[in-house]
PDB file of C-alpha atoms in Angstrom:
ATOM      1  CA  MET A   1     -16.209 -47.447  82.475  1.00  0.00           C
ATOM      2  CA  ARG A   2     -13.734 -46.689  79.674  1.00  0.00           C
ATOM      3  CA  ASN A   3     -14.510 -44.303  76.819  1.00  0.00           C
ATOM      4  CA  ILE A   4     -12.818 -45.362  73.579  1.00  0.00           C
ATOM      5  CA  LYS A   5     -12.435 -42.971  70.652  1.00  0.00           C
ATOM      6  CA  MET A   6     -11.787 -44.524  67.250  1.00  0.00           C
ATOM      7  CA  THR A   7     -11.144 -43.547  63.658  1.00  0.00           C
ATOM      8  CA  VAL A   8     -13.293 -45.414  61.141  1.00  0.00           C
ATOM      9  CA  GLN A   9     -12.770 -45.695  57.389  1.00  0.00           C
ATOM     10  CA  TYR A  10     -15.296 -47.321  55.085  1.00  0.00           C
ATOM     11  CA  ASP A  11     -16.442 -47.925  51.551  1.00  0.00           C
ATOM     12  CA  GLY A  12     -20.159 -47.177  51.789  1.00  0.00           C
ATOM     13  CA  SER A  13     -21.071 -48.780  48.450  1.00  0.00           C
ATOM     14  CA  ARG A  14     -22.995 -51.754  49.835  1.00  0.00           C
ATOM     15  CA  TYR A  15     -24.416 -50.163  52.977  1.00  0.00           C
ATOM     16  CA  LEU A  16     -27.583 -48.248  53.805  1.00  0.00           C
ATOM     17  CA  GLY A  17     -25.517 -45.559  55.521  1.00  0.00           C
ATOM     18  CA  TRP A  18     -23.926 -45.071  58.932  1.00  0.00           C
ATOM     19  CA  GLN A  19     -26.982 -45.133  61.184  1.00  0.00           C
ATOM     20  CA  ARG A  20     -28.146 -48.441  62.616  1.00  0.00           C
ATOM     21  CA  LEU A  21     -31.552 -49.423  61.252  1.00  0.00           C
ATOM     22  CA  GLY A  22     -33.847 -52.404  61.729  1.00  0.00           C
ATOM     23  CA  ASP A  23     -31.514 -54.351  59.452  1.00  0.00           C
ATOM     24  CA  SER A  24     -28.296 -53.426  61.240  1.00  0.00           C
ATOM     25  CA  ASP A  25     -26.321 -55.871  59.096  1.00  0.00           C
ATOM     26  CA  LYS A  26     -26.503 -53.337  56.251  1.00  0.00           C
ATOM     27  CA  THR A  27     -25.278 -50.281  58.180  1.00  0.00           C
ATOM     28  CA  ILE A  28     -21.786 -49.250  59.242  1.00  0.00           C
ATOM     29  CA  GLN A  29     -22.802 -48.554  62.846  1.00  0.00           C
ATOM     30  CA  GLY A  30     -24.646 -51.877  63.058  1.00  0.00           C
ATOM     31  CA  LYS A  31     -21.670 -53.875  61.749  1.00  0.00           C
ATOM     32  CA  ILE A  32     -19.249 -52.241  64.201  1.00  0.00           C
ATOM     33  CA  GLU A  33     -21.613 -52.626  67.159  1.00  0.00           C
ATOM     34  CA  MET A  34     -22.041 -56.347  66.470  1.00  0.00           C
ATOM     35  CA  VAL A  35     -18.271 -56.901  66.410  1.00  0.00           C
ATOM     36  CA  LEU A  36     -17.599 -54.791  69.527  1.00  0.00           C
ATOM     37  CA  SER A  37     -20.467 -56.454  71.419  1.00  0.00           C
ATOM     38  CA  ALA A  38     -19.109 -59.899  70.585  1.00  0.00           C
ATOM     39  CA  MET A  39     -15.617 -58.779  71.607  1.00  0.00           C
ATOM     40  CA  THR A  40     -16.621 -57.377  75.011  1.00  0.00           C
ATOM     41  CA  GLY A  41     -19.657 -59.497  75.874  1.00  0.00           C
ATOM     42  CA  GLU A  42     -21.563 -56.229  76.405  1.00  0.00           C
ATOM     43  CA  ASN A  43     -24.330 -54.450  74.519  1.00  0.00           C
ATOM     44  CA  ILE A  44     -22.144 -51.791  72.874  1.00  0.00           C
ATOM     45  CA  GLU A  45     -23.550 -48.563  71.411  1.00  0.00           C
ATOM     46  CA  VAL A  46     -21.302 -46.715  68.973  1.00  0.00           C
ATOM     47  CA  ILE A  47     -21.671 -42.921  68.692  1.00  0.00           C
ATOM     48  CA  GLY A  48     -20.554 -41.431  65.373  1.00  0.00           C
ATOM     49  CA  SER A  49     -19.558 -37.826  64.677  1.00  0.00           C
ATOM     50  CA  GLY A  50     -22.449 -37.718  62.220  1.00  0.00           C
ATOM     51  CA  ARG A  51     -24.554 -39.838  59.910  1.00  0.00           C
ATOM     52  CA  THR A  52     -23.528 -40.560  56.352  1.00  0.00           C
ATOM     53  CA  ASP A  53     -26.179 -41.584  53.821  1.00  0.00           C
ATOM     54  CA  ALA A  54     -26.420 -44.804  51.857  1.00  0.00           C
ATOM     55  CA  GLY A  55     -23.490 -45.107  49.463  1.00  0.00           C
ATOM     56  CA  VAL A  56     -21.393 -42.362  51.103  1.00  0.00           C
ATOM     57  CA  HIS A  57     -17.806 -43.234  52.066  1.00  0.00           C
ATOM     58  CA  ALA A  58     -15.520 -42.101  54.897  1.00  0.00           C
ATOM     59  CA  ILE A  59     -11.801 -41.433  54.855  1.00  0.00           C
ATOM     60  CA  LYS A  60     -12.053 -40.321  58.475  1.00  0.00           C
ATOM     61  CA  GLN A  61     -15.188 -40.887  60.486  1.00  0.00           C
ATOM     62  CA  VAL A  62     -14.765 -40.506  64.255  1.00  0.00           C
ATOM     63  CA  ALA A  63     -16.765 -42.515  66.775  1.00  0.00           C
ATOM     64  CA  ASN A  64     -16.672 -43.516  70.421  1.00  0.00           C
ATOM     65  CA  PHE A  65     -18.063 -46.249  72.636  1.00  0.00           C
ATOM     66  CA  ARG A  66     -18.075 -47.056  76.345  1.00  0.00           C
ATOM     67  CA  THR A  67     -17.070 -50.401  77.788  1.00  0.00           C
ATOM     68  CA  GLN A  68     -16.114 -52.083  81.049  1.00  0.00           C
ATOM     69  CA  SER A  69     -13.735 -54.401  79.198  1.00  0.00           C
ATOM     70  CA  ARG A  70     -10.076 -54.215  80.260  1.00  0.00           C
ATOM     71  CA  MET A  71      -8.850 -55.555  76.924  1.00  0.00           C
ATOM     72  CA  PRO A  72      -5.790 -53.594  75.709  1.00  0.00           C
ATOM     73  CA  LEU A  73      -6.415 -51.214  72.807  1.00  0.00           C
ATOM     74  CA  GLU A  74      -4.000 -53.097  70.563  1.00  0.00           C
ATOM     75  CA  ALA A  75      -5.949 -56.312  71.134  1.00  0.00           C
ATOM     76  CA  MET A  76      -9.209 -54.471  70.354  1.00  0.00           C
ATOM     77  CA  LEU A  77      -7.750 -53.166  67.096  1.00  0.00           C
ATOM     78  CA  ASP A  78      -6.592 -56.651  66.124  1.00  0.00           C
ATOM     79  CA  TYR A  79     -10.020 -58.133  66.936  1.00  0.00           C
ATOM     80  CA  CYS A  80     -11.837 -55.516  64.853  1.00  0.00           C
ATOM     81  CA  TYR A  81      -9.419 -55.983  61.964  1.00  0.00           C
ATOM     82  CA  ARG A  82     -10.061 -59.716  62.034  1.00  0.00           C
ATOM     83  CA  TYR A  83     -13.859 -59.689  62.283  1.00  0.00           C
ATOM     84  CA  LEU A  84     -15.026 -56.538  60.501  1.00  0.00           C
ATOM     85  CA  PRO A  85     -15.682 -56.859  56.745  1.00  0.00           C
ATOM     86  CA  GLU A  86     -12.886 -55.674  54.468  1.00  0.00           C
ATOM     87  CA  ASP A  87     -14.787 -52.511  53.479  1.00  0.00           C
ATOM     88  CA  ILE A  88     -14.791 -51.227  57.096  1.00  0.00           C
ATOM     89  CA  LEU A  89     -11.506 -50.459  58.861  1.00  0.00           C
ATOM     90  CA  ILE A  90     -10.699 -49.137  62.343  1.00  0.00           C
ATOM     91  CA  PRO A  91      -7.024 -48.061  62.109  1.00  0.00           C
ATOM     92  CA  ASP A  92      -6.812 -46.219  65.433  1.00  0.00           C
ATOM     93  CA  MET A  93      -8.249 -46.305  68.972  1.00  0.00           C
ATOM     94  CA  GLN A  94      -7.554 -44.036  71.937  1.00  0.00           C
ATOM     95  CA  GLU A  95      -8.815 -44.022  75.500  1.00  0.00           C
ATOM     96  CA  VAL A  96     -10.304 -40.572  76.162  1.00  0.00           C
ATOM     97  CA  ASP A  97     -11.997 -38.588  78.913  1.00  0.00           C
ATOM     98  CA  GLU A  98     -15.391 -39.956  79.907  1.00  0.00           C
ATOM     99  CA  ARG A  99     -17.014 -36.671  78.819  1.00  0.00           C
ATOM    100  CA  PHE A 100     -15.835 -36.979  75.203  1.00  0.00           C
ATOM    101  CA  HIS A 101     -18.725 -37.302  72.736  1.00  0.00           C
ATOM    102  CA  SER A 102     -17.806 -37.738  69.073  1.00  0.00           C
ATOM    103  CA  ARG A 103     -20.850 -35.835  67.808  1.00  0.00           C
ATOM    104  CA  TYR A 104     -21.328 -33.071  70.381  1.00  0.00           C
ATOM    105  CA  ASN A 105     -17.607 -32.239  70.644  1.00  0.00           C
ATOM    106  CA  ALA A 106     -16.964 -32.005  66.895  1.00  0.00           C
ATOM    107  CA  LYS A 107     -15.962 -28.444  65.960  1.00  0.00           C
ATOM    108  CA  ALA A 108     -15.670 -28.735  62.178  1.00  0.00           C
ATOM    109  CA  LYS A 109     -15.891 -31.224  59.315  1.00  0.00           C
ATOM    110  CA  LYS A 110     -14.511 -31.629  55.832  1.00  0.00           C
ATOM    111  CA  TYR A 111     -16.274 -33.426  53.005  1.00  0.00           C
ATOM    112  CA  LEU A 112     -14.701 -34.367  49.694  1.00  0.00           C
ATOM    113  CA  TYR A 113     -16.765 -34.746  46.531  1.00  0.00           C
ATOM    114  CA  ARG A 114     -15.120 -36.380  43.497  1.00  0.00           C
ATOM    115  CA  ILE A 115     -16.255 -35.957  39.876  1.00  0.00           C
ATOM    116  CA  TRP A 116     -14.941 -37.881  36.880  1.00  0.00           C
ATOM    117  CA  ASN A 117     -15.299 -35.385  34.034  1.00  0.00           C
ATOM    118  CA  ASP A 118     -14.907 -37.248  30.755  1.00  0.00           C
ATOM    119  CA  LYS A 119     -17.078 -38.584  27.946  1.00  0.00           C
ATOM    120  CA  PHE A 120     -16.512 -42.126  29.228  1.00  0.00           C
ATOM    121  CA  HIS A 121     -16.798 -43.271  32.823  1.00  0.00           C
ATOM    122  CA  ASN A 122     -13.777 -44.849  34.485  1.00  0.00           C
ATOM    123  CA  PRO A 123     -14.579 -48.451  35.506  1.00  0.00           C
ATOM    124  CA  PHE A 124     -12.067 -48.278  38.375  1.00  0.00           C
ATOM    125  CA  TYR A 125     -13.551 -45.078  39.859  1.00  0.00           C
ATOM    126  CA  ARG A 126     -17.225 -45.700  39.145  1.00  0.00           C
ATOM    127  CA  LYS A 127     -18.056 -46.530  42.795  1.00  0.00           C
ATOM    128  CA  TYR A 128     -16.206 -43.494  44.124  1.00  0.00           C
ATOM    129  CA  THR A 129     -16.959 -40.661  41.694  1.00  0.00           C
ATOM    130  CA  CYS A 130     -19.883 -38.937  40.054  1.00  0.00           C
ATOM    131  CA  HIS A 131     -19.506 -39.265  36.285  1.00  0.00           C
ATOM    132  CA  ILE A 132     -20.253 -36.071  34.331  1.00  0.00           C
ATOM    133  CA  PRO A 133     -19.665 -36.643  30.590  1.00  0.00           C
ATOM    134  CA  ASP A 134     -20.027 -32.996  29.492  1.00  0.00           C
ATOM    135  CA  CYS A 135     -17.138 -30.590  30.053  1.00  0.00           C
ATOM    136  CA  LEU A 136     -17.394 -28.599  33.291  1.00  0.00           C
ATOM    137  CA  ASP A 137     -16.177 -24.994  33.506  1.00  0.00           C
ATOM    138  CA  ILE A 138     -14.077 -24.971  36.677  1.00  0.00           C
ATOM    139  CA  ASP A 139     -13.731 -21.179  36.740  1.00  0.00           C
ATOM    140  CA  LEU A 140     -17.514 -20.737  36.764  1.00  0.00           C
ATOM    141  CA  MET A 141     -17.827 -23.310  39.548  1.00  0.00           C
ATOM    142  CA  ARG A 142     -15.202 -21.523  41.647  1.00  0.00           C
ATOM    143  CA  ALA A 143     -16.973 -18.189  41.128  1.00  0.00           C
ATOM    144  CA  ALA A 144     -20.264 -19.722  42.274  1.00  0.00           C
ATOM    145  CA  ALA A 145     -18.643 -21.427  45.275  1.00  0.00           C
ATOM    146  CA  ARG A 146     -17.563 -18.040  46.678  1.00  0.00           C
ATOM    147  CA  TYR A 147     -21.210 -17.178  47.333  1.00  0.00           C
ATOM    148  CA  LEU A 148     -21.636 -20.357  49.401  1.00  0.00           C
ATOM    149  CA  VAL A 149     -18.737 -19.536  51.731  1.00  0.00           C
ATOM    150  CA  GLY A 150     -19.548 -17.716  54.981  1.00  0.00           C
ATOM    151  CA  GLU A 151     -22.308 -17.882  57.572  1.00  0.00           C
ATOM    152  CA  HIS A 152     -25.682 -18.296  55.905  1.00  0.00           C
ATOM    153  CA  ASP A 153     -29.115 -19.831  56.216  1.00  0.00           C
ATOM    154  CA  TYR A 154     -28.760 -22.857  53.905  1.00  0.00           C
ATOM    155  CA  THR A 155     -32.472 -23.721  53.659  1.00  0.00           C
ATOM    156  CA  SER A 156     -32.153 -23.816  49.853  1.00  0.00           C
ATOM    157  CA  PHE A 157     -29.408 -26.438  50.153  1.00  0.00           C
ATOM    158  CA  THR A 158     -30.952 -29.056  52.414  1.00  0.00           C
ATOM    159  CA  SER A 159     -33.621 -31.753  52.223  1.00  0.00           C
ATOM    160  CA  LEU A 160     -34.329 -31.196  55.932  1.00  0.00           C
ATOM    161  CA  LYS A 161     -37.963 -30.121  56.223  1.00  0.00           C
ATOM    162  CA  SER A 162     -38.087 -29.401  59.962  1.00  0.00           C
ATOM    163  CA  LYS A 163     -38.889 -25.748  60.659  1.00  0.00           C
ATOM    164  CA  LYS A 164     -37.696 -26.007  64.261  1.00  0.00           C
ATOM    165  CA  LYS A 165     -34.053 -26.782  63.505  1.00  0.00           C
ATOM    166  CA  SER A 166     -31.809 -23.857  62.551  1.00  0.00           C
ATOM    167  CA  LYS A 167     -30.519 -23.969  58.973  1.00  0.00           C
ATOM    168  CA  VAL A 168     -27.693 -21.531  59.732  1.00  0.00           C
ATOM    169  CA  LYS A 169     -24.199 -22.949  59.256  1.00  0.00           C
ATOM    170  CA  LYS A 170     -20.750 -21.518  58.607  1.00  0.00           C
ATOM    171  CA  VAL A 171     -18.791 -22.744  55.589  1.00  0.00           C
ATOM    172  CA  TYR A 172     -15.120 -21.778  55.927  1.00  0.00           C
ATOM    173  CA  SER A 173     -13.988 -22.735  52.431  1.00  0.00           C
ATOM    174  CA  ILE A 174     -14.842 -24.613  49.254  1.00  0.00           C
ATOM    175  CA  ASP A 175     -11.789 -25.586  47.222  1.00  0.00           C
ATOM    176  CA  ILE A 176     -12.165 -26.934  43.683  1.00  0.00           C
ATOM    177  CA  GLU A 177      -9.202 -28.600  42.014  1.00  0.00           C
ATOM    178  CA  MET A 178      -8.915 -30.463  38.707  1.00  0.00           C
ATOM    179  CA  LYS A 179      -6.169 -32.934  37.818  1.00  0.00           C
ATOM    180  CA  ASP A 180      -6.490 -34.621  34.440  1.00  0.00           C
ATOM    181  CA  LYS A 181     -10.163 -35.699  34.380  1.00  0.00           C
ATOM    182  CA  MET A 182     -10.725 -35.777  38.136  1.00  0.00           C
ATOM    183  CA  ILE A 183     -12.382 -32.828  39.883  1.00  0.00           C
ATOM    184  CA  ASP A 184     -12.131 -32.680  43.685  1.00  0.00           C
ATOM    185  CA  ILE A 185     -14.377 -30.343  45.669  1.00  0.00           C
ATOM    186  CA  LEU A 186     -13.405 -29.997  49.343  1.00  0.00           C
ATOM    187  CA  PHE A 187     -16.035 -28.483  51.651  1.00  0.00           C
ATOM    188  CA  TYR A 188     -14.914 -27.229  55.079  1.00  0.00           C
ATOM    189  CA  GLY A 189     -17.380 -25.946  57.655  1.00  0.00           C
ATOM    190  CA  ASN A 190     -18.548 -26.032  61.251  1.00  0.00           C
ATOM    191  CA  GLY A 191     -21.313 -28.462  60.294  1.00  0.00           C
ATOM    192  CA  PHE A 192     -23.519 -29.486  57.402  1.00  0.00           C
ATOM    193  CA  LEU A 193     -27.269 -30.046  57.070  1.00  0.00           C
ATOM    194  CA  TYR A 194     -28.912 -33.159  55.642  1.00  0.00           C
ATOM    195  CA  ASN A 195     -27.863 -33.503  51.955  1.00  0.00           C
ATOM    196  CA  MET A 196     -26.287 -30.028  52.083  1.00  0.00           C
ATOM    197  CA  VAL A 197     -22.963 -31.004  50.494  1.00  0.00           C
ATOM    198  CA  ARG A 198     -24.636 -33.059  47.765  1.00  0.00           C
ATOM    199  CA  ILE A 199     -27.076 -30.248  46.898  1.00  0.00           C
ATOM    200  CA  MET A 200     -24.301 -27.648  46.843  1.00  0.00           C
ATOM    201  CA  THR A 201     -22.327 -29.996  44.589  1.00  0.00           C
ATOM    202  CA  GLY A 202     -25.294 -30.540  42.270  1.00  0.00           C
ATOM    203  CA  THR A 203     -25.745 -26.776  42.043  1.00  0.00           C
ATOM    204  CA  LEU A 204     -22.051 -26.246  41.261  1.00  0.00           C
ATOM    205  CA  ILE A 205     -22.246 -28.937  38.574  1.00  0.00           C
ATOM    206  CA  GLU A 206     -25.179 -27.132  36.959  1.00  0.00           C
ATOM    207  CA  VAL A 207     -23.166 -23.905  37.077  1.00  0.00           C
ATOM    208  CA  GLY A 208     -20.239 -25.693  35.435  1.00  0.00           C
ATOM    209  CA  LEU A 209     -22.564 -26.951  32.694  1.00  0.00           C
ATOM    210  CA  GLY A 210     -23.876 -23.435  32.064  1.00  0.00           C
ATOM    211  CA  LYS A 211     -27.381 -24.186  33.345  1.00  0.00           C
ATOM    212  CA  ILE A 212     -27.113 -21.751  36.290  1.00  0.00           C
ATOM    213  CA  SER A 213     -25.105 -18.522  36.360  1.00  0.00           C
ATOM    214  CA  PRO A 214     -22.598 -18.102  39.213  1.00  0.00           C
ATOM    215  CA  ASP A 215     -24.273 -14.854  40.326  1.00  0.00           C
ATOM    216  CA  SER A 216     -27.647 -16.573  40.725  1.00  0.00           C
ATOM    217  CA  VAL A 217     -26.263 -18.692  43.582  1.00  0.00           C
ATOM    218  CA  GLU A 218     -26.479 -15.619  45.818  1.00  0.00           C
ATOM    219  CA  SER A 219     -30.204 -15.240  45.105  1.00  0.00           C
ATOM    220  CA  ILE A 220     -30.711 -18.993  45.584  1.00  0.00           C
ATOM    221  CA  LEU A 221     -29.243 -18.629  49.089  1.00  0.00           C
ATOM    222  CA  ARG A 222     -31.447 -15.632  49.867  1.00  0.00           C
ATOM    223  CA  GLY A 223     -34.545 -17.389  48.530  1.00  0.00           C
ATOM    224  CA  LYS A 224     -34.458 -20.065  51.273  1.00  0.00           C
ATOM    225  CA  ASP A 225     -36.303 -22.508  49.017  1.00  0.00           C
ATOM    226  CA  ARG A 226     -34.969 -25.948  48.130  1.00  0.00           C
ATOM    227  CA  SER A 227     -36.614 -25.866  44.693  1.00  0.00           C
ATOM    228  CA  LEU A 228     -34.351 -22.965  43.640  1.00  0.00           C
ATOM    229  CA  ALA A 229     -31.086 -24.920  43.988  1.00  0.00           C
ATOM    230  CA  GLY A 230     -29.643 -27.618  41.757  1.00  0.00           C
ATOM    231  CA  TYR A 231     -30.123 -31.355  41.953  1.00  0.00           C
ATOM    232  CA  THR A 232     -28.800 -33.623  44.711  1.00  0.00           C
ATOM    233  CA  ALA A 233     -25.534 -35.105  43.430  1.00  0.00           C
ATOM    234  CA  PRO A 234     -25.190 -38.909  43.730  1.00  0.00           C
ATOM    235  CA  SER A 235     -23.959 -40.308  47.036  1.00  0.00           C
ATOM    236  CA  ASN A 236     -21.137 -42.439  45.610  1.00  0.00           C
ATOM    237  CA  GLY A 237     -18.911 -39.384  44.927  1.00  0.00           C
ATOM    238  CA  LEU A 238     -19.035 -38.178  48.543  1.00  0.00           C
ATOM    239  CA  PHE A 239     -16.490 -38.859  51.304  1.00  0.00           C
ATOM    240  CA  LEU A 240     -16.458 -37.716  54.920  1.00  0.00           C
ATOM    241  CA  TYR A 241     -12.876 -36.464  54.770  1.00  0.00           C
ATOM    242  CA  ASP A 242     -12.035 -35.246  58.272  1.00  0.00           C
ATOM    243  CA  VAL A 243     -13.550 -34.337  61.654  1.00  0.00           C
ATOM    244  CA  GLU A 244     -11.928 -31.684  63.875  1.00  0.00           C
ATOM    245  CA  TYR A 245     -12.147 -31.426  67.665  1.00  0.00           C
TER     246      TYR A 245
END
């Protein structure tokens, strides 16, 4: 049995997210599994490094699957390129150790959130940015982001309601850059909870709009209450940027 690791890139605009659902034709995982199963003649299960929500994109998702097929990797890549829809691309495949697991072996992830900060939306970026018409104060957002860096209980920044699962994560850095009207927020951490990046982004946006003071982010963290944090930013501005092993 071969274990194949692959890089996956996708525009999540028309999908219900990564995870295969009843209607697998509308999920990234479902689309890839159908193509790989047809290619190998086997019932292929694809394991992703993590789930992305409906509308979220990926510059670098990592996944793996197991197969008995002896087809060369180059032929697999060509097959996937031919039969996957144009908004899903597998640019790289590698044969890896049978113990490799794309989710369990991931050591860190980066997420990119993009904001178009102008009175008018940009028709060419509308699927890939969150449009904020009012001017955002980048310095205030950077000051607030410092409180979110480190090892914390991020209960206030997740929609996950389970009390059994630990909400402690380590965020290594949050970098905020602005070029012209585009604001890029890059989150780097050892893992992220459900909706964590989008809620942190929504909170930073509210700080940038003057609705929340930067200092109050510290008390929001300590409060461990989702209602204290800002809104959940839209999914279309979010990209899974990188996965480290």
